[in-house]
Short mmCIF file of N, CA and C in Angstrom, two decimals:
data_model
loop_
_atom_site.label_atom_id
_atom_site.label_comp_id
_atom_site.label_asym_id
_atom_site.label_seq_id
_atom_site.Cartn_x
_atom_site.Cartn_y
_atom_site.Cartn_z
N ASP A 4 -83.47 161.85 17.29
CA ASP A 4 -84.10 161.07 18.51
C ASP A 4 -84.16 159.63 17.99
N GLY A 5 -83.26 158.98 19.42
CA GLY A 5 -83.00 157.33 19.34
C GLY A 5 -84.30 156.79 19.01
N GLU A 6 -85.26 156.63 19.79
CA GLU A 6 -86.38 155.88 19.61
C GLU A 6 -86.82 156.27 18.17
N ALA A 7 -87.17 157.43 17.22
CA ALA A 7 -87.09 157.32 15.89
C ALA A 7 -86.35 156.53 14.81
N ALA A 8 -84.84 156.41 15.57
CA ALA A 8 -84.49 156.10 14.81
C ALA A 8 -84.70 154.30 14.49
N ALA A 9 -84.80 154.20 16.15
CA ALA A 9 -85.24 152.67 16.33
C ALA A 9 -86.51 152.17 15.50
N LEU A 10 -87.38 153.21 15.95
CA LEU A 10 -88.56 152.62 14.36
C LEU A 10 -88.40 153.16 13.13
N ARG A 11 -87.66 153.70 12.31
CA ARG A 11 -87.65 154.07 11.24
C ARG A 11 -86.72 152.15 10.61
N ALA A 12 -85.76 151.69 11.72
CA ALA A 12 -85.18 150.33 11.08
C ALA A 12 -85.49 149.53 11.49
N ALA A 13 -86.70 149.97 11.66
CA ALA A 13 -87.75 148.13 12.11
C ALA A 13 -88.10 147.84 10.72
N PRO A 14 -88.25 145.96 10.73
CA PRO A 14 -88.73 145.84 9.72
C PRO A 14 -89.87 146.55 8.77
N PHE A 15 -90.49 146.87 9.65
CA PHE A 15 -91.40 147.95 9.48
C PHE A 15 -92.28 149.41 9.16
N GLY A 16 -90.29 149.51 9.30
CA GLY A 16 -89.75 151.29 8.60
C GLY A 16 -89.84 151.75 7.29
N PHE A 17 -89.51 152.57 7.84
CA PHE A 17 -89.22 153.62 6.19
C PHE A 17 -87.48 153.88 5.95
N GLY A 18 -86.80 152.57 7.04
CA GLY A 18 -85.06 152.61 6.76
C GLY A 18 -85.06 153.91 6.67
N THR A 19 -83.91 154.62 5.48
CA THR A 19 -83.27 155.90 5.15
C THR A 19 -84.29 156.24 4.58
N ALA A 20 -85.27 156.10 4.28
CA ALA A 20 -86.75 156.93 3.14
C ALA A 20 -86.87 158.14 3.72
N THR A 21 -86.96 159.09 3.49
CA THR A 21 -87.98 159.80 3.26
C THR A 21 -89.28 160.39 2.96
N ALA A 22 -88.85 160.06 1.81
CA ALA A 22 -90.79 159.76 1.51
C ALA A 22 -91.50 158.26 0.92
N CYS A 23 -92.48 158.99 0.76
CA CYS A 23 -93.23 157.89 0.77
C CYS A 23 -95.00 158.15 -0.17
N ALA A 24 -94.77 157.32 -1.35
CA ALA A 24 -95.93 157.25 -1.61
C ALA A 24 -97.34 155.57 -2.30
N THR A 25 -98.00 155.95 -1.86
CA THR A 25 -99.16 155.27 -2.64
C THR A 25 -100.29 155.57 -3.67
N LEU A 26 -100.30 154.92 -5.13
CA LEU A 26 -101.61 154.81 -6.00
C LEU A 26 -102.77 153.92 -5.47
N ILE A 27 -103.47 154.12 -5.66
CA ILE A 27 -104.37 153.33 -5.39
C ILE A 27 -105.52 153.33 -7.28
N TYR A 28 -105.31 152.06 -7.68
CA TYR A 28 -106.91 152.16 -8.61
C TYR A 28 -107.63 150.91 -8.49
N ALA A 29 -108.96 151.61 -8.66
CA ALA A 29 -109.73 150.71 -8.19
C ALA A 29 -111.03 150.79 -9.03
N ALA A 30 -110.66 149.05 -10.09
CA ALA A 30 -111.97 149.33 -11.69
C ALA A 30 -111.33 147.31 -11.71
N GLU A 31 -112.43 147.49 -12.94
CA GLU A 31 -112.38 146.36 -13.06
C GLU A 31 -110.83 144.95 -13.46
N ASP A 32 -110.20 146.53 -15.20
CA ASP A 32 -109.45 146.14 -15.34
C ASP A 32 -108.61 146.09 -14.24
N ALA A 33 -108.76 146.03 -13.21
CA ALA A 33 -107.19 146.94 -12.23
C ALA A 33 -106.29 145.40 -12.41
N PRO A 34 -106.58 144.16 -12.37
CA PRO A 34 -105.69 143.37 -12.60
C PRO A 34 -104.65 143.25 -13.45
N ALA A 35 -106.00 144.04 -15.28
CA ALA A 35 -104.79 144.03 -16.03
C ALA A 35 -103.54 144.75 -15.96
N LEU A 36 -103.91 146.06 -15.75
CA LEU A 36 -102.27 146.53 -15.36
C LEU A 36 -101.43 146.90 -14.51
N LEU A 37 -101.71 145.54 -14.08
CA LEU A 37 -100.43 145.05 -13.08
C LEU A 37 -99.32 144.66 -13.81
N ALA A 38 -99.07 144.10 -14.53
CA ALA A 38 -97.76 143.53 -15.35
C ALA A 38 -97.16 144.82 -16.59
N PRO A 39 -98.16 145.56 -16.70
CA PRO A 39 -97.16 146.97 -17.24
C PRO A 39 -96.54 147.85 -16.23
N VAL A 40 -98.05 147.54 -15.25
CA VAL A 40 -96.97 148.29 -14.09
C VAL A 40 -95.74 148.18 -13.85
N ARG A 41 -95.99 146.74 -13.88
CA ARG A 41 -94.52 146.45 -12.87
C ARG A 41 -93.66 146.86 -14.06
N ALA A 42 -93.42 146.40 -14.90
CA ALA A 42 -92.72 146.60 -16.25
C ALA A 42 -92.05 148.23 -16.32
N SER A 43 -92.44 148.82 -16.11
CA SER A 43 -92.86 149.84 -16.33
C SER A 43 -92.11 150.39 -14.20
N LEU A 44 -92.32 150.16 -13.65
CA LEU A 44 -91.07 150.01 -12.32
C LEU A 44 -90.05 149.74 -12.49
N GLY A 45 -89.91 149.17 -13.03
CA GLY A 45 -88.51 148.01 -13.94
C GLY A 45 -88.02 148.92 -14.47
N GLU A 46 -87.87 149.08 -15.41
CA GLU A 46 -87.94 150.32 -16.34
C GLU A 46 -87.48 151.59 -15.81
N ALA A 47 -87.78 151.91 -14.75
CA ALA A 47 -87.90 152.50 -14.28
C ALA A 47 -86.55 153.35 -12.79
N ASN A 48 -86.40 154.67 -13.48
CA ASN A 48 -85.20 154.41 -12.67
C ASN A 48 -85.86 154.79 -10.97
N VAL A 49 -86.01 154.21 -10.01
CA VAL A 49 -86.48 154.17 -9.54
C VAL A 49 -86.07 153.88 -8.10
N PRO A 50 -87.13 154.33 -7.09
CA PRO A 50 -86.64 154.84 -5.66
C PRO A 50 -85.81 153.73 -4.97
N PRO A 51 -85.49 153.13 -3.73
CA PRO A 51 -84.85 152.12 -4.15
C PRO A 51 -86.27 150.33 -3.36
N ILE A 52 -87.18 151.15 -3.09
CA ILE A 52 -88.47 150.60 -2.85
C ILE A 52 -89.51 149.98 -3.71
N ALA A 53 -89.71 149.86 -4.97
CA ALA A 53 -90.61 150.29 -5.22
C ALA A 53 -92.34 149.12 -5.77
N HIS A 54 -92.75 148.61 -5.17
CA HIS A 54 -93.83 147.35 -5.24
C HIS A 54 -95.28 147.59 -6.07
N ALA A 55 -96.05 146.00 -6.70
CA ALA A 55 -97.08 147.03 -7.33
C ALA A 55 -97.73 145.48 -7.18
N THR A 56 -98.86 146.10 -6.64
CA THR A 56 -100.03 144.28 -6.14
C THR A 56 -101.25 144.93 -7.39
N THR A 57 -102.32 142.98 -6.65
CA THR A 57 -103.49 144.05 -7.13
C THR A 57 -104.67 143.54 -6.16
N ARG A 58 -105.34 143.47 -5.11
CA ARG A 58 -106.64 143.06 -4.49
C ARG A 58 -107.30 143.15 -4.95
N GLU A 59 -108.13 142.11 -5.61
CA GLU A 59 -109.15 141.90 -6.08
C GLU A 59 -109.04 142.63 -6.69
N GLN A 60 -109.99 144.53 -6.61
CA GLN A 60 -110.05 144.76 -8.34
C GLN A 60 -109.33 146.13 -7.84
N MET A 61 -108.94 146.28 -7.10
CA MET A 61 -107.57 147.06 -6.80
C MET A 61 -106.75 146.73 -6.65
N LEU A 62 -105.63 148.15 -8.05
CA LEU A 62 -103.64 147.95 -8.49
C LEU A 62 -103.64 149.38 -6.94
N ILE A 63 -102.58 148.56 -6.43
CA ILE A 63 -101.58 149.46 -5.22
C ILE A 63 -100.33 149.27 -5.78
N VAL A 64 -99.85 150.30 -5.72
CA VAL A 64 -98.25 150.53 -6.23
C VAL A 64 -98.10 151.50 -4.94
N ARG A 65 -96.81 151.03 -4.32
CA ARG A 65 -96.33 151.29 -3.15
C ARG A 65 -94.32 152.22 -3.07
N LEU A 66 -94.31 153.29 -2.74
CA LEU A 66 -93.18 153.63 -3.41
C LEU A 66 -92.53 154.03 -1.95
N LEU A 67 -91.25 153.88 -1.35
CA LEU A 67 -90.61 154.64 -0.62
C LEU A 67 -89.12 155.03 -1.41
N ALA A 68 -88.26 156.47 -1.01
CA ALA A 68 -87.57 157.18 -1.19
C ALA A 68 -86.49 158.37 -0.35
N ASP A 69 -85.48 158.19 -0.59
CA ASP A 69 -84.21 158.81 -0.09
C ASP A 69 -85.04 159.81 -0.59
N ASP A 70 -85.31 160.19 -2.07
CA ASP A 70 -85.15 161.38 -2.58
C ASP A 70 -86.93 161.85 -3.07
N ALA A 71 -87.39 162.76 -2.16
CA ALA A 71 -88.02 162.75 -2.60
C ALA A 71 -88.61 163.70 -4.42
N ALA A 72 -87.86 164.37 -4.54
CA ALA A 72 -88.05 164.53 -6.32
C ALA A 72 -87.98 163.26 -7.06
N ALA A 73 -87.42 162.42 -6.71
CA ALA A 73 -87.34 161.81 -7.58
C ALA A 73 -88.67 160.58 -7.32
N LEU A 74 -88.68 160.34 -6.55
CA LEU A 74 -90.66 159.57 -6.30
C LEU A 74 -90.73 160.03 -6.56
N ARG A 75 -91.16 161.98 -6.88
CA ARG A 75 -92.51 161.95 -7.57
C ARG A 75 -92.49 161.56 -9.21
N GLN A 76 -91.21 161.82 -9.71
CA GLN A 76 -91.15 161.37 -10.85
C GLN A 76 -91.25 159.75 -11.24
N VAL A 77 -91.08 159.17 -10.03
CA VAL A 77 -91.83 157.66 -10.52
C VAL A 77 -93.41 157.92 -10.57
N VAL A 78 -93.84 158.78 -9.44
CA VAL A 78 -95.27 158.90 -9.54
C VAL A 78 -95.98 158.82 -10.94
N ILE A 79 -95.99 160.27 -10.72
CA ILE A 79 -95.61 160.67 -12.35
C ILE A 79 -95.65 159.49 -13.04
N GLN A 80 -94.80 159.29 -13.29
CA GLN A 80 -94.75 157.94 -14.55
C GLN A 80 -95.71 157.00 -14.80
N VAL A 81 -95.25 156.48 -13.22
CA VAL A 81 -97.40 154.98 -13.28
C VAL A 81 -98.11 155.58 -13.16
N ALA A 82 -98.55 157.03 -12.46
CA ALA A 82 -99.58 157.32 -13.09
C ALA A 82 -99.97 157.98 -14.07
N ALA A 83 -99.42 158.37 -14.82
CA ALA A 83 -99.81 158.52 -16.74
C ALA A 83 -99.48 157.28 -16.95
N LEU A 84 -99.14 155.72 -16.98
CA LEU A 84 -98.92 154.83 -17.42
C LEU A 84 -101.28 154.51 -17.43
N ILE A 85 -101.21 154.63 -15.83
CA ILE A 85 -102.36 154.61 -15.79
C ILE A 85 -103.60 154.57 -16.26
N ARG A 86 -103.55 156.48 -16.33
CA ARG A 86 -104.19 155.97 -17.31
C ARG A 86 -104.00 156.35 -19.13
N THR A 87 -102.77 155.92 -19.50
CA THR A 87 -103.57 155.84 -20.87
C THR A 87 -103.70 153.97 -20.35
N LEU A 88 -103.70 153.39 -19.68
CA LEU A 88 -104.57 152.48 -20.30
C LEU A 88 -105.44 151.83 -19.30
N ALA A 89 -106.06 152.27 -18.57
CA ALA A 89 -106.85 152.50 -18.49
C ALA A 89 -107.97 153.41 -19.67
N ALA A 90 -107.23 154.65 -19.02
CA ALA A 90 -108.98 155.44 -20.21
C ALA A 90 -108.10 156.00 -21.88
N GLY A 91 -107.46 155.65 -22.16
CA GLY A 91 -106.78 155.66 -23.39
C GLY A 91 -105.96 156.76 -23.62
N LEU A 92 -106.30 157.16 -22.54
CA LEU A 92 -105.91 159.09 -22.85
C LEU A 92 -105.00 159.58 -23.44
N PRO A 93 -104.06 160.67 -23.04
CA PRO A 93 -102.50 160.51 -23.07
C PRO A 93 -101.44 159.97 -21.99
N ARG A 94 -100.09 160.25 -22.36
CA ARG A 94 -99.58 159.77 -21.36
C ARG A 94 -98.96 160.47 -20.07
N ARG A 95 -99.49 161.29 -20.22
CA ARG A 95 -98.68 162.43 -19.45
C ARG A 95 -100.33 163.42 -18.33
N LEU A 96 -100.05 163.76 -17.05
CA LEU A 96 -101.01 164.45 -16.18
C LEU A 96 -101.52 165.04 -16.03
N PRO A 97 -102.30 166.03 -15.86
CA PRO A 97 -103.03 167.49 -15.98
C PRO A 97 -101.39 168.12 -15.81
N GLN A 98 -101.87 168.99 -16.36
CA GLN A 98 -100.91 170.47 -16.41
C GLN A 98 -100.35 170.80 -14.56
N VAL A 99 -101.42 170.39 -14.20
CA VAL A 99 -100.95 171.87 -12.79
C VAL A 99 -99.87 169.94 -11.70
N TRP A 100 -99.96 169.08 -12.22
CA TRP A 100 -98.83 168.42 -11.68
C TRP A 100 -96.66 168.17 -12.22
N TYR A 101 -97.05 169.40 -13.21
CA TYR A 101 -95.72 170.11 -14.00
C TYR A 101 -95.55 171.04 -13.16
N CYS A 102 -96.51 172.24 -12.47
CA CYS A 102 -96.07 172.82 -11.73
C CYS A 102 -94.60 172.70 -10.93
#
């Protein structure tokens, strides 16, 4: 459909991405997690677009990718890192994430 393609190509659109994800962590320590999360995104085989920012006491990570499976792996990696930094838990997610 030409209209959908035009909207995706717009500056606010998803471009060629077929998968998107947003992670939000809200807590007083959220700003302190920004640097480690950004470093993790820099080290990972990240999707074409991956950004992390803070707003007041929220850490917001936005991701877009052409491959949903690759996006899922980055979401798992970032969520596990936040879990470790924020709560001191192992750097893995509950088993249901790996099914």
